[in-house]
mmCIF file of C-alpha atoms in Angstrom:
data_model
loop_
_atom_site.group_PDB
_atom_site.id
_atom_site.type_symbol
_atom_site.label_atom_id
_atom_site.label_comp_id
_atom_site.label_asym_id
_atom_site.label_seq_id
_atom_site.Cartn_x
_atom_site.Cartn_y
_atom_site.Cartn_z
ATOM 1 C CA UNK A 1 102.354 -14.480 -72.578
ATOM 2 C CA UNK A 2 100.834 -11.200 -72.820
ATOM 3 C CA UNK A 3 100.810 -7.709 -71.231
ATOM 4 C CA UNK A 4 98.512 -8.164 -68.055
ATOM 5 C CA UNK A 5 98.602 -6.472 -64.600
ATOM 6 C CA UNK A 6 99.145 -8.459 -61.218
ATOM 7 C CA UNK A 7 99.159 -7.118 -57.462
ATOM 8 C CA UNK A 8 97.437 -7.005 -54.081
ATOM 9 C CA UNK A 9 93.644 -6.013 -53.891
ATOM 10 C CA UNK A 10 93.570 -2.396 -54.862
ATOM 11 C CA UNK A 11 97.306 -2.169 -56.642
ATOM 12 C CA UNK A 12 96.819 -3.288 -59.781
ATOM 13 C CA UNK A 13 100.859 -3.657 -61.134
ATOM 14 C CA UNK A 14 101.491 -3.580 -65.166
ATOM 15 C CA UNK A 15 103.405 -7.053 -66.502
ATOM 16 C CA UNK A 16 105.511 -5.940 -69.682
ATOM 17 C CA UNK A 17 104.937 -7.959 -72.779
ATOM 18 C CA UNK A 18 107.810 -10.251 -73.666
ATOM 19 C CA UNK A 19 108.876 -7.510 -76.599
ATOM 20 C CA UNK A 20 108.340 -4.915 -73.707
ATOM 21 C CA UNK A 21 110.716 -6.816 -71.810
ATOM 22 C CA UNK A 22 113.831 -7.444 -74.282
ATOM 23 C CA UNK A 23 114.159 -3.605 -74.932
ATOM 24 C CA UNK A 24 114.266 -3.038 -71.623
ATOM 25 C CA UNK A 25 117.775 -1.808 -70.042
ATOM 26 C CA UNK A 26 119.031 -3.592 -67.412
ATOM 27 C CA UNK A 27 118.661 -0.899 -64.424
ATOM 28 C CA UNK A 28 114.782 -1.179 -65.588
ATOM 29 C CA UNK A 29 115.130 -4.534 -64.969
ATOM 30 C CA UNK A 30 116.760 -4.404 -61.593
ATOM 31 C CA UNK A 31 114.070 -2.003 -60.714
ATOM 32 C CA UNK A 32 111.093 -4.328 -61.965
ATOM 33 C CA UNK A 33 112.517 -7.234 -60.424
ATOM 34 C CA UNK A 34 111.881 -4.886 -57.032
ATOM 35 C CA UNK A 35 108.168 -3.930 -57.771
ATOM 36 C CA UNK A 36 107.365 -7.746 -58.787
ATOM 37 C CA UNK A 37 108.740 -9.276 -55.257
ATOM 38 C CA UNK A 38 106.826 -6.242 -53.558
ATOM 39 C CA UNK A 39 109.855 -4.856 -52.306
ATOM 40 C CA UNK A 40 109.933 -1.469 -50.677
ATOM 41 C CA UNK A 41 112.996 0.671 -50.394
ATOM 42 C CA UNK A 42 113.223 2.838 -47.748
ATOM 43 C CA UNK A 43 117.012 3.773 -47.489
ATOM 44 C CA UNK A 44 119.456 3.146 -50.064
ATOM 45 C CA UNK A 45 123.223 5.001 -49.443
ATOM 46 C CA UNK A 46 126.252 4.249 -51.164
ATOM 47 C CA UNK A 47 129.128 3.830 -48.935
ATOM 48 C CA UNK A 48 131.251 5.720 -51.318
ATOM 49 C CA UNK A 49 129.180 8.482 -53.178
ATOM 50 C CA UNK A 50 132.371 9.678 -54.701
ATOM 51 C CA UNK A 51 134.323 7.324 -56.490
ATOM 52 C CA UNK A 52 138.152 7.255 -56.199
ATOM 53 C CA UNK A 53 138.255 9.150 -52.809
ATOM 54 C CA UNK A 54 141.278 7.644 -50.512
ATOM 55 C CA UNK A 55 138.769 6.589 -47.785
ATOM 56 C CA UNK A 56 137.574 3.953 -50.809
ATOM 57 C CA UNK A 57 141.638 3.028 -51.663
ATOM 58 C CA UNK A 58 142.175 2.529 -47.931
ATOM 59 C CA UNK A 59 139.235 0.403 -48.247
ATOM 60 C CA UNK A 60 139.653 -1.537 -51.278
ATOM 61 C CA UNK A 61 143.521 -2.122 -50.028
ATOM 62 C CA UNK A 62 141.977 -3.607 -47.093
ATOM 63 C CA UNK A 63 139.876 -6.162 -48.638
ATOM 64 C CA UNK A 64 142.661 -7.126 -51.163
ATOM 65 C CA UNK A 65 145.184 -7.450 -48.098
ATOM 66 C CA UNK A 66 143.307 -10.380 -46.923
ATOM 67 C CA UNK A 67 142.446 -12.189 -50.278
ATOM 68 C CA UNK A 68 146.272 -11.602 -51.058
ATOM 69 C CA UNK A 69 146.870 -13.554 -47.415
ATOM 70 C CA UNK A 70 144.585 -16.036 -47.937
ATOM 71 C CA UNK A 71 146.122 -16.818 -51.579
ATOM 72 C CA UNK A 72 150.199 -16.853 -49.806
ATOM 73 C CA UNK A 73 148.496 -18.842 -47.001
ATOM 74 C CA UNK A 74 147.115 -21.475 -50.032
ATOM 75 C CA UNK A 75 150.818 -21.364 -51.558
ATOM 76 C CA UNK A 76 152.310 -22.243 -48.203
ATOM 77 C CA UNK A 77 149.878 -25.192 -47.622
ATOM 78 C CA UNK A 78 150.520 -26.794 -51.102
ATOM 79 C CA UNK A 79 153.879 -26.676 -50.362
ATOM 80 C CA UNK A 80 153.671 -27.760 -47.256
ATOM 81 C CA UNK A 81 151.334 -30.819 -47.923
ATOM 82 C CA UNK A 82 153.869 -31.580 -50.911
ATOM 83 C CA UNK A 83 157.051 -31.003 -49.361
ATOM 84 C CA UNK A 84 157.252 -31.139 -45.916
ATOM 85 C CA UNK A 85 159.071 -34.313 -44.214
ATOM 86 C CA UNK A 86 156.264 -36.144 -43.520
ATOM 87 C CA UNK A 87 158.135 -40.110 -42.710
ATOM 88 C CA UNK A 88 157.758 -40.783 -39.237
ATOM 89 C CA UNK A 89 160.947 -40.468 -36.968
ATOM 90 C CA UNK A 90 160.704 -41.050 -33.276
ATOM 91 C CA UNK A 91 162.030 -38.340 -30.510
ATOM 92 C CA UNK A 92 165.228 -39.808 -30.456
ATOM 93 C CA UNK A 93 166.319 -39.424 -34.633
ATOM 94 C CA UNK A 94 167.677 -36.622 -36.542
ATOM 95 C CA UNK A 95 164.678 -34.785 -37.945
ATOM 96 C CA UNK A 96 162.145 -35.562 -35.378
ATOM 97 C CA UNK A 97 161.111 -31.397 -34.902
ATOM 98 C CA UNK A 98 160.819 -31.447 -38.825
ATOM 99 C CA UNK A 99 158.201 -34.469 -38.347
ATOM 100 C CA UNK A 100 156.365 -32.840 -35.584
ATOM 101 C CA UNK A 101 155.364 -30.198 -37.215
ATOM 102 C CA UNK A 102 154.263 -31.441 -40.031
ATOM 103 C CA UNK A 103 150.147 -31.960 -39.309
ATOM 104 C CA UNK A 104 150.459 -28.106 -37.662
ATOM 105 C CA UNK A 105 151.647 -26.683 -40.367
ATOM 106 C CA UNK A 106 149.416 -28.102 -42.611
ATOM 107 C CA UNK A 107 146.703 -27.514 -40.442
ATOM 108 C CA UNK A 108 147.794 -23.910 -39.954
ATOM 109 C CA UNK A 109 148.441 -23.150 -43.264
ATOM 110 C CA UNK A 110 144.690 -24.716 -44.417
ATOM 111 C CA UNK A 111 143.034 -23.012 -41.702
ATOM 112 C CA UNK A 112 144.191 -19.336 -42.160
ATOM 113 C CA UNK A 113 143.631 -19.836 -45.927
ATOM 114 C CA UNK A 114 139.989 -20.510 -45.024
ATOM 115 C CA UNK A 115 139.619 -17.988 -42.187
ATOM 116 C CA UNK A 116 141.598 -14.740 -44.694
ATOM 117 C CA UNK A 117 139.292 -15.748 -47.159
ATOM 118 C CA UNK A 118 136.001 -15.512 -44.996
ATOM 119 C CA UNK A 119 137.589 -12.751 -43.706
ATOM 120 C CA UNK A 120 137.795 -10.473 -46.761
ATOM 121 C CA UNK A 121 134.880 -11.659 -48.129
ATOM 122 C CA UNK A 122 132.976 -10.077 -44.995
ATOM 123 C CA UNK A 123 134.751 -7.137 -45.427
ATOM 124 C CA UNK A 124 134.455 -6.633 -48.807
ATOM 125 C CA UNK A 125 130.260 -6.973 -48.295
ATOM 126 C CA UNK A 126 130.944 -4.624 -44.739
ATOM 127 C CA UNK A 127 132.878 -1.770 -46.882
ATOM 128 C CA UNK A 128 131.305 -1.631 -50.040
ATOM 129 C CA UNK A 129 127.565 -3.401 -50.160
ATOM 130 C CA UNK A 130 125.628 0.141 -50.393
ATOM 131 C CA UNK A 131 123.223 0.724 -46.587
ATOM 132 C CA UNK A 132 119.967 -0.234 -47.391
ATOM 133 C CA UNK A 133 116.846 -0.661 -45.432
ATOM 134 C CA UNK A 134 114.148 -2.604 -47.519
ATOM 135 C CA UNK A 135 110.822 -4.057 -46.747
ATOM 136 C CA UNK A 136 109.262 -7.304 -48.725
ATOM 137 C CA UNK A 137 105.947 -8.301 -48.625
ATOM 138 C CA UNK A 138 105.993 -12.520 -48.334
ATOM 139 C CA UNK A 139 104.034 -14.468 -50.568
ATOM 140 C CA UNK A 140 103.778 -18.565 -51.002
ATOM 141 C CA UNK A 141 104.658 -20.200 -54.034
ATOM 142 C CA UNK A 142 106.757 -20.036 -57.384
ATOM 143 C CA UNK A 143 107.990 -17.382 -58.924
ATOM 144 C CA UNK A 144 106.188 -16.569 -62.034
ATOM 145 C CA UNK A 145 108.591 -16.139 -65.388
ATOM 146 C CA UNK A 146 109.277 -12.811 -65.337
ATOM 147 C CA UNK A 147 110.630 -13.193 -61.810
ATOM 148 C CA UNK A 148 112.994 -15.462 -62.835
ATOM 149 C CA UNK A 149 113.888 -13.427 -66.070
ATOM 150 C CA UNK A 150 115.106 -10.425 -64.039
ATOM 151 C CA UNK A 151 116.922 -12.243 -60.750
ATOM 152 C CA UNK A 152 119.801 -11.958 -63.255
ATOM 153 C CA UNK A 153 119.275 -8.539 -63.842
ATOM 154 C CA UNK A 154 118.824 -7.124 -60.230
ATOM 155 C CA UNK A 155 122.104 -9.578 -59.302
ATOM 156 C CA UNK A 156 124.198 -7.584 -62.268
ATOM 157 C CA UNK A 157 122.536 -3.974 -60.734
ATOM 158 C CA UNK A 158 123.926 -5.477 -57.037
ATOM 159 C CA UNK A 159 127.275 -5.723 -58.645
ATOM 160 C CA UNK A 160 127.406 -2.071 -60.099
ATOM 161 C CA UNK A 161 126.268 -0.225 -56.646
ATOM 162 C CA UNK A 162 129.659 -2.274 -55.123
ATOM 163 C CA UNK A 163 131.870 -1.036 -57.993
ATOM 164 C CA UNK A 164 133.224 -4.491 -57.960
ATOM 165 C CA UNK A 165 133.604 -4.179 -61.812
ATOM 166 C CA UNK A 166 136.136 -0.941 -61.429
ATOM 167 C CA UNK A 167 138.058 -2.505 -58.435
ATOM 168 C CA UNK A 168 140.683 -4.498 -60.514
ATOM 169 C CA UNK A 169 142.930 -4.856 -57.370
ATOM 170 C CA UNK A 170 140.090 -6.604 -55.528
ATOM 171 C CA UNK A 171 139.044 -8.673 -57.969
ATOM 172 C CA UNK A 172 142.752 -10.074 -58.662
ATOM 173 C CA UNK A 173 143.136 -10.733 -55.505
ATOM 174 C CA UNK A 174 139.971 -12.470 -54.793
ATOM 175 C CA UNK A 175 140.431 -14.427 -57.945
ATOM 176 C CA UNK A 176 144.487 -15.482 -56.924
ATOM 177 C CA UNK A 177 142.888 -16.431 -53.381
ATOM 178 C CA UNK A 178 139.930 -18.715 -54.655
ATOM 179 C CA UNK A 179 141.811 -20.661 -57.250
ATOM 180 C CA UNK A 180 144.911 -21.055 -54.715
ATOM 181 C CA UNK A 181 142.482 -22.511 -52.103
ATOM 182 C CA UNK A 182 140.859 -24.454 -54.848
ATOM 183 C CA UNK A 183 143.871 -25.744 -55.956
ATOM 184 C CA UNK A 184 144.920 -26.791 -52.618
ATOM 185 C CA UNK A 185 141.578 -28.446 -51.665
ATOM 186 C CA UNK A 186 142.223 -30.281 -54.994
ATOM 187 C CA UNK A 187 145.677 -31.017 -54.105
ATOM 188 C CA UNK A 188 144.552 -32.861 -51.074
ATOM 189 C CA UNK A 189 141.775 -34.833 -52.506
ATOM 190 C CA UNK A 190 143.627 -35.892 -55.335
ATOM 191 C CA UNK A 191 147.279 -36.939 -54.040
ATOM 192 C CA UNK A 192 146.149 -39.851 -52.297
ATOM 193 C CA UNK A 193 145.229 -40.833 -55.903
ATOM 194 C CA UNK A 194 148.853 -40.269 -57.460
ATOM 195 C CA UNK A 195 150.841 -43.267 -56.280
ATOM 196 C CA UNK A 196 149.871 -46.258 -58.394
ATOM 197 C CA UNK A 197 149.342 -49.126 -55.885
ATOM 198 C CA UNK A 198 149.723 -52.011 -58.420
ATOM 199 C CA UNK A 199 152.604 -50.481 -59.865
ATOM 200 C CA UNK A 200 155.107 -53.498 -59.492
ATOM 201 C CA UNK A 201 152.698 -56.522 -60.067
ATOM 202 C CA UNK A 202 153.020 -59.393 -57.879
ATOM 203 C CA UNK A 203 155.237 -57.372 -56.007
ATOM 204 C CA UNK A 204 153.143 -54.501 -55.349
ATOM 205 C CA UNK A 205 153.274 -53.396 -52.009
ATOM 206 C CA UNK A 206 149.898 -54.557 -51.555
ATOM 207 C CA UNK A 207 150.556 -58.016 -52.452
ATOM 208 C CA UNK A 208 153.726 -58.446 -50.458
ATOM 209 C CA UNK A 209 155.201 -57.715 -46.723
ATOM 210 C CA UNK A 210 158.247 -57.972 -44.545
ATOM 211 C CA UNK A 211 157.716 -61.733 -44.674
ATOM 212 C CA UNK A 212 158.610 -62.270 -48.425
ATOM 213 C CA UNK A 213 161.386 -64.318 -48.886
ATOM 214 C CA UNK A 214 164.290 -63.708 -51.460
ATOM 215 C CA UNK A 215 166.157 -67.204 -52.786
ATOM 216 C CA UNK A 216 168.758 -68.914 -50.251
ATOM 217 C CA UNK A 217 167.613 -66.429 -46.886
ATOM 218 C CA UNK A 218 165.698 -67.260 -43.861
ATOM 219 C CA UNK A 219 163.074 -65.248 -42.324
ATOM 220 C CA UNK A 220 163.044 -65.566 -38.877
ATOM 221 C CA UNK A 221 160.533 -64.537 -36.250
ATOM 222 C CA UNK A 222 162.154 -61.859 -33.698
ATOM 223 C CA UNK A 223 160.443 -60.232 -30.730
ATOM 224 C CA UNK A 224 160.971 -56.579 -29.735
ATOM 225 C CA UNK A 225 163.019 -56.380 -26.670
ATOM 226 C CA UNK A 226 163.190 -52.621 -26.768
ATOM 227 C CA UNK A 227 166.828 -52.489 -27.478
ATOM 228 C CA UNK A 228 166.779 -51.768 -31.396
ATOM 229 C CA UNK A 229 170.535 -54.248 -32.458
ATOM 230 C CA UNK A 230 169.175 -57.036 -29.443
ATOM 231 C CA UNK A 231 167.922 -60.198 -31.782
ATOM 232 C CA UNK A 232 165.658 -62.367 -30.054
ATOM 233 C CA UNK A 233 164.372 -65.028 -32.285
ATOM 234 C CA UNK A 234 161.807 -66.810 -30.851
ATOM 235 C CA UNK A 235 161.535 -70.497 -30.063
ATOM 236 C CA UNK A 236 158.896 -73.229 -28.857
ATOM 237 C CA UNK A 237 159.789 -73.464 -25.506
ATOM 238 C CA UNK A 238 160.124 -69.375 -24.920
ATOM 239 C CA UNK A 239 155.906 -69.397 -24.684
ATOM 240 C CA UNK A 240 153.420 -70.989 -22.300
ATOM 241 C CA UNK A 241 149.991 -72.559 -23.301
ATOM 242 C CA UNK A 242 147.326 -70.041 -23.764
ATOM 243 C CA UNK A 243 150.286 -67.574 -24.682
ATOM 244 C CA UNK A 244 151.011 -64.871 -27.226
ATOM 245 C CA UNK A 245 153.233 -62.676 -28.315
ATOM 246 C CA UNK A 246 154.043 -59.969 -31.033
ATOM 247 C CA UNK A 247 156.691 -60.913 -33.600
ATOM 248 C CA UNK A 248 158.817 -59.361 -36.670
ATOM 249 C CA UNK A 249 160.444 -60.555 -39.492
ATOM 250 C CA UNK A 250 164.140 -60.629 -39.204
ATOM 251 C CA UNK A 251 166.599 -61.561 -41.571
ATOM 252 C CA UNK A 252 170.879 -62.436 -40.458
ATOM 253 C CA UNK A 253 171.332 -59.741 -43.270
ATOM 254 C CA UNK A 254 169.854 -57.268 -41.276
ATOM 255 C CA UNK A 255 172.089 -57.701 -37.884
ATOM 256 C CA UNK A 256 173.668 -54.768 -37.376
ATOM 257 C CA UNK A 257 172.016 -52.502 -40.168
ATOM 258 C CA UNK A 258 169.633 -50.384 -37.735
ATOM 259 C CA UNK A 259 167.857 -48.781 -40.412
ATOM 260 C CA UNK A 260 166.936 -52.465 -41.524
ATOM 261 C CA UNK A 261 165.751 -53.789 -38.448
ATOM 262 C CA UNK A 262 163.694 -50.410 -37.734
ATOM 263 C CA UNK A 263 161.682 -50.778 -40.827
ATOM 264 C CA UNK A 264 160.868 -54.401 -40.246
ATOM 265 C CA UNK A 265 159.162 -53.056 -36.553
ATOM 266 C CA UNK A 266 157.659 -50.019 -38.405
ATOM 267 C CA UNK A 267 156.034 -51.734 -41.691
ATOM 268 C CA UNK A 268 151.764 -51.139 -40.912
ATOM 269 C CA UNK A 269 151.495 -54.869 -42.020
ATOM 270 C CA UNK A 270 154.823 -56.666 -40.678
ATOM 271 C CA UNK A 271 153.460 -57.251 -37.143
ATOM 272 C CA UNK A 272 152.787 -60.577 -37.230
ATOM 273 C CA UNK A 273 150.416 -62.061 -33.445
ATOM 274 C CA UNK A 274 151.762 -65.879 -32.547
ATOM 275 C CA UNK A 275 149.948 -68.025 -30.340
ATOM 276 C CA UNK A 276 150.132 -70.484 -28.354
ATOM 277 C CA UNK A 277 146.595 -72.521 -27.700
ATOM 278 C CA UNK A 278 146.324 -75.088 -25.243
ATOM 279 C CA UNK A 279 147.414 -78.756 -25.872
ATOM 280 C CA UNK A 280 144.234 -80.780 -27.159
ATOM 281 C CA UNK A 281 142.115 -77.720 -28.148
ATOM 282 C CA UNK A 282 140.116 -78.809 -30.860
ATOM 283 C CA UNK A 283 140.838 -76.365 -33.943
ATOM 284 C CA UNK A 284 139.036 -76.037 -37.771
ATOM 285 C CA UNK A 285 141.598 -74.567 -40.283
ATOM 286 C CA UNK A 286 141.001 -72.965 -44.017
ATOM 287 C CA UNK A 287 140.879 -74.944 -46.992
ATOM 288 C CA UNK A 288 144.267 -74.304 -48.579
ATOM 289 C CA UNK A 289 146.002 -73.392 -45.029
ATOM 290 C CA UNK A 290 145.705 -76.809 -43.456
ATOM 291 C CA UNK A 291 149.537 -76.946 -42.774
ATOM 292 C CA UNK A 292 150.334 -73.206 -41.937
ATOM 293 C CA UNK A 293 150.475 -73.774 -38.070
ATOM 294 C CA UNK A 294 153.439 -75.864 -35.875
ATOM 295 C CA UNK A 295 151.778 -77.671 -33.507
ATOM 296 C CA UNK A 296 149.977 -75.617 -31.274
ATOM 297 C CA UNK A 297 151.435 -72.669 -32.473
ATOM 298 C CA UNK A 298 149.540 -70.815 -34.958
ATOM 299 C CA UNK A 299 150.569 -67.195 -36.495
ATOM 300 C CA UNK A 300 148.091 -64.147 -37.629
ATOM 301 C CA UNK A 301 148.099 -61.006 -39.293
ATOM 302 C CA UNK A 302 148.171 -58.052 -36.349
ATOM 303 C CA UNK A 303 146.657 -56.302 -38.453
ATOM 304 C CA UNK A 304 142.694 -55.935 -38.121
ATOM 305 C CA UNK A 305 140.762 -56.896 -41.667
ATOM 306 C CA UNK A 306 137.796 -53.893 -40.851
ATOM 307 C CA UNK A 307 140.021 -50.621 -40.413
ATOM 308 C CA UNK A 308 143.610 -51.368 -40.038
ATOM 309 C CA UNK A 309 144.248 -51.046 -36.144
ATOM 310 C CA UNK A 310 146.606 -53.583 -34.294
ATOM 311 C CA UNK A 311 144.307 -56.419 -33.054
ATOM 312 C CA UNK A 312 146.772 -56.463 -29.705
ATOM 313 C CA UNK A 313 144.526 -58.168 -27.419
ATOM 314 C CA UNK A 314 143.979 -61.859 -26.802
ATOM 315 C CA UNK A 315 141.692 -64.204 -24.347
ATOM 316 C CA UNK A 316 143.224 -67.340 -23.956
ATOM 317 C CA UNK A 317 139.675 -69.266 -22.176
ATOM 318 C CA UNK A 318 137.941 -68.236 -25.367
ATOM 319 C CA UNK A 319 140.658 -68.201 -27.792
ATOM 320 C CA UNK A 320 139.378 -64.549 -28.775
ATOM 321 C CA UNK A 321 141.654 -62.334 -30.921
ATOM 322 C CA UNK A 322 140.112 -58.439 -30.180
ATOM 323 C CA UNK A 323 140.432 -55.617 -31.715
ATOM 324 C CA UNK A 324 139.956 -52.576 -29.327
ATOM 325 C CA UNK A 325 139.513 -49.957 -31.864
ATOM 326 C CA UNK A 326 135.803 -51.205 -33.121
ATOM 327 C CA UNK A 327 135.779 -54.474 -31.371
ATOM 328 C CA UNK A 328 136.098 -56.818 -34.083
ATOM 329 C CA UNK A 329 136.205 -60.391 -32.788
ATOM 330 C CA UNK A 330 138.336 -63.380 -34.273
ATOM 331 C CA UNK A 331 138.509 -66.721 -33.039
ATOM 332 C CA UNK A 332 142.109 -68.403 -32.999
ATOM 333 C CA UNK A 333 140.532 -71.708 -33.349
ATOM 334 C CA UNK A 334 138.941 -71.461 -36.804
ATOM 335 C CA UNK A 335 141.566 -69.980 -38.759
ATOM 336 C CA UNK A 336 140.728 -66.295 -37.089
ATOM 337 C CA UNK A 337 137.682 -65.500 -38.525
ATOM 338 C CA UNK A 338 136.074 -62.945 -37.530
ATOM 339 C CA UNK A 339 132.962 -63.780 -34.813
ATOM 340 C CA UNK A 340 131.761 -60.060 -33.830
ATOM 341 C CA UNK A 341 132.066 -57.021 -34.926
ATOM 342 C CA UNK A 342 132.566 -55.136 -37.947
ATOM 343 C CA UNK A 343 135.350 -56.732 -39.487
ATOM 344 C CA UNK A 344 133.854 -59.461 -42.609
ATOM 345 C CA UNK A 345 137.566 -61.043 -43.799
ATOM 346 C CA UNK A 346 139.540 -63.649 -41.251
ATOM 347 C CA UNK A 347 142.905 -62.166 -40.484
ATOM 348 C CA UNK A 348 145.568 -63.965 -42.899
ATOM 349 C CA UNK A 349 147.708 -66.717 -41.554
ATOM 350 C CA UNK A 350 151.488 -66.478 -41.599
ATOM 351 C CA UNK A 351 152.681 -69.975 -42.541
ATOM 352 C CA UNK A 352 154.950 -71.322 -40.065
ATOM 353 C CA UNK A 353 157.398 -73.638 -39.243
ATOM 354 C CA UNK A 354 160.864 -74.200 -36.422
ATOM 355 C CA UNK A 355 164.171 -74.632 -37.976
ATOM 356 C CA UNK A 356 167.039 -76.914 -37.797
ATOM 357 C CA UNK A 357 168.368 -74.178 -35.044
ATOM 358 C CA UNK A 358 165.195 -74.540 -33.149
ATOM 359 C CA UNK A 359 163.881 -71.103 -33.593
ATOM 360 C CA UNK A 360 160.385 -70.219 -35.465
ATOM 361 C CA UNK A 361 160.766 -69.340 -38.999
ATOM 362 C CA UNK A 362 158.054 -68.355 -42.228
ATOM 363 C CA UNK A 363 157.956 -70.261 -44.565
ATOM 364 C CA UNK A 364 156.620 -67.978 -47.301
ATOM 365 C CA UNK A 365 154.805 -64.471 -46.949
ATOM 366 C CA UNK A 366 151.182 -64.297 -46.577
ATOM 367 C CA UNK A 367 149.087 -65.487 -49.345
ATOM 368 C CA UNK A 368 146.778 -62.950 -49.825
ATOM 369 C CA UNK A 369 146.441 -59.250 -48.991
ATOM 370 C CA UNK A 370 147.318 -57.680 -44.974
ATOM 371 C CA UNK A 371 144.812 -55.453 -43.429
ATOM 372 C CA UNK A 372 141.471 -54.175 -44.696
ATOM 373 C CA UNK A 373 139.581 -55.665 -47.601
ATOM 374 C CA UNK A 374 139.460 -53.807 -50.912
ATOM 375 C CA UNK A 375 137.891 -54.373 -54.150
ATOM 376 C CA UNK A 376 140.799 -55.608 -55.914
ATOM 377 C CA UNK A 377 141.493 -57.910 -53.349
ATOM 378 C CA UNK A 378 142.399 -61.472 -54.483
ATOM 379 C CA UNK A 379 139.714 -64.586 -53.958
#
């Protein structure tokens, strides 16, 4: 490129030559940067003419007081999000107010972190950007090379009219805020990613559920009466054609161990749906799974295959299992697969069969993952 001259008709402007240009200091280039994009300076104050005045530590205190904030308000989320009792208790357990507050405080913590920071980044533009009135002329297209050369330039000449370089408490304090809030946005990305969900092979807790059976014990199936140490195991007789009813796995170890019998209601993939079609109802059942149901009683994952909800609603003319979150549709009749909706995998069958006692039992856990589909997921 060489030394030319650009501008409007009449203003003829002089281009540097590239040698012109590297000896130039970078205030020249801040002020060239100005005369290429036609800009026109008509007021230009600083806010603080004289450096070091107390009006400017008042200010510069200011600012820092609400990076420092937002960096203790980072801290407190991390710690928070880490360790903060976060297991679900009910109202009626020790620890329930501890529980509670968990999502506000996390929330809380998050959202002044983001609002201190916002906060004293304003500020810091409100108390030290110098007052100036420009005017631009506007122009279509790209900017030419030497346009893009100095951008750098008149950003660095920005930075010295703010001081920022001088203002070591600001800029600590705006640095311990941004990688505090980074750290925590990073924190709660990656510690979903932490827990290893294979760790444990076939007994992974993806691959197994309430249901599994240990050698010599029976797995019964018990309905919730409401009353935590009432078992009610469920027999034949207890449901009505066109029936169904929500059932848990229950074990004689676990009669009179309440913390036992309250994680076998709370597991997300223990709740097992068993119904009752109508004598003579014609049914199709998977290849593999021909023997899972007793009769007319068959027994299904509760828990939908698209998103997770509770599929807690059935039609007993059309032998419809729904799912009133997205409104998935199985059909009871051919092995639950789904009919409607957005759900693509059949809810698993719990094989099951009635005991010597009379009351329903499993006969193994479910063959193949609970709830939605992942990648992983066996054939």
């Amino acid at each position: 490129m060489s030394a030319g001259s650009t501008g409007t008709a009449g203003e003829a402007r002089h281009l540097p030559s590239p040698e012109e240009l590297e000896q130039m200091s970078p205030e020249e280039l801040a002020r060239l940067a100005a005369e290429l994009d036609e800009v026109e300076i008509v007021h230009l104050g600083k806010k603080f003419p004289i450096p070091g005045t107390r009006a400017e530590k008042r200010a510069e205190r200011s600012v820092a007081l609400w990076f420092t904030l937002a960096a203790l308000s980072a801290v407190a989320f991390i710690v928070a999000f880490i360790a903060w009792p976060h297991e679900y208790r009910s109202p009626f357990e020790a620890g329930y107010t501890m529980y509670s507050l968990y999502t506000p405080v996390v929330g809380a913590t998050f959202g002044f972190a983001v609002l201190a920071l916002g906060i004293g980044v304003i500020a810091y533009v409100k108390k030290f950007f110098p007052d100036e009135v420009s005017v631009q002329q506007r122009h279509d297209g790209p900017s030419d090379e030497i346009a893009r050369r100095t951008l750098m330039a008149q950003l660095t000449e920005a930075g010295k009219e703010t001081g920022i370089a001088r203002r070591s408490l600001i800029k600590r304090s705006a640095g311990a805020a941004a990688g505090l809030f980074g750290l925590g946005v990073g924190v709660a990305a990656l510690a979903p990613l932490i827990r290893n969900p294979w760790k444990g092979g076939d007994e992974a807790a993806l691959w197994v559920t309430g249901w599994r059976h240990a050698p010599g014990e029976t797995v019964y199936l018990r309905r919730d009466t409401g009353v935590l140490g009432e078992i009610s195991r469920v027999r034949p007789e207890d449901m009505e054609p066109g029936a169904m009813e929500t059932v848990f796995p229950f074990r004689e170890s676990e009669r009179g161990n309440d913390e036992a019998l309250l994680h076998a209601q709370r597991a997300s993939d223990n709740p097992v749906m068993l119904i009752r079609l109508r004598p003579g109802t014609p049914t199709i059942k998977r290849k593999g799974q021909e023997d899972f149901n007793y009769g007319d009683f068959y027994a299904f994952s509760k828990i939908c295959t698209h998103l997770g909800c509770p599929t807690s609603l059935y039609e007993a003319q059309t032998n419809r299992i729904l799912c009133p979150c997205h409104q998935s549709q199985f059909l009871a009749t051919e092995y639950a697969k789904p009919v409607f909706g957005p759900a693509t995998r059949a809810l698993p069958q719990l094989p099951i069969t009635v005991n010597s006692e009379g009351y329903f039992v499993a006969r193994s856990d479910f063959i193949e993952a609970v709830g939605p589909a992942f990648w992983e997921r066996r054939p």
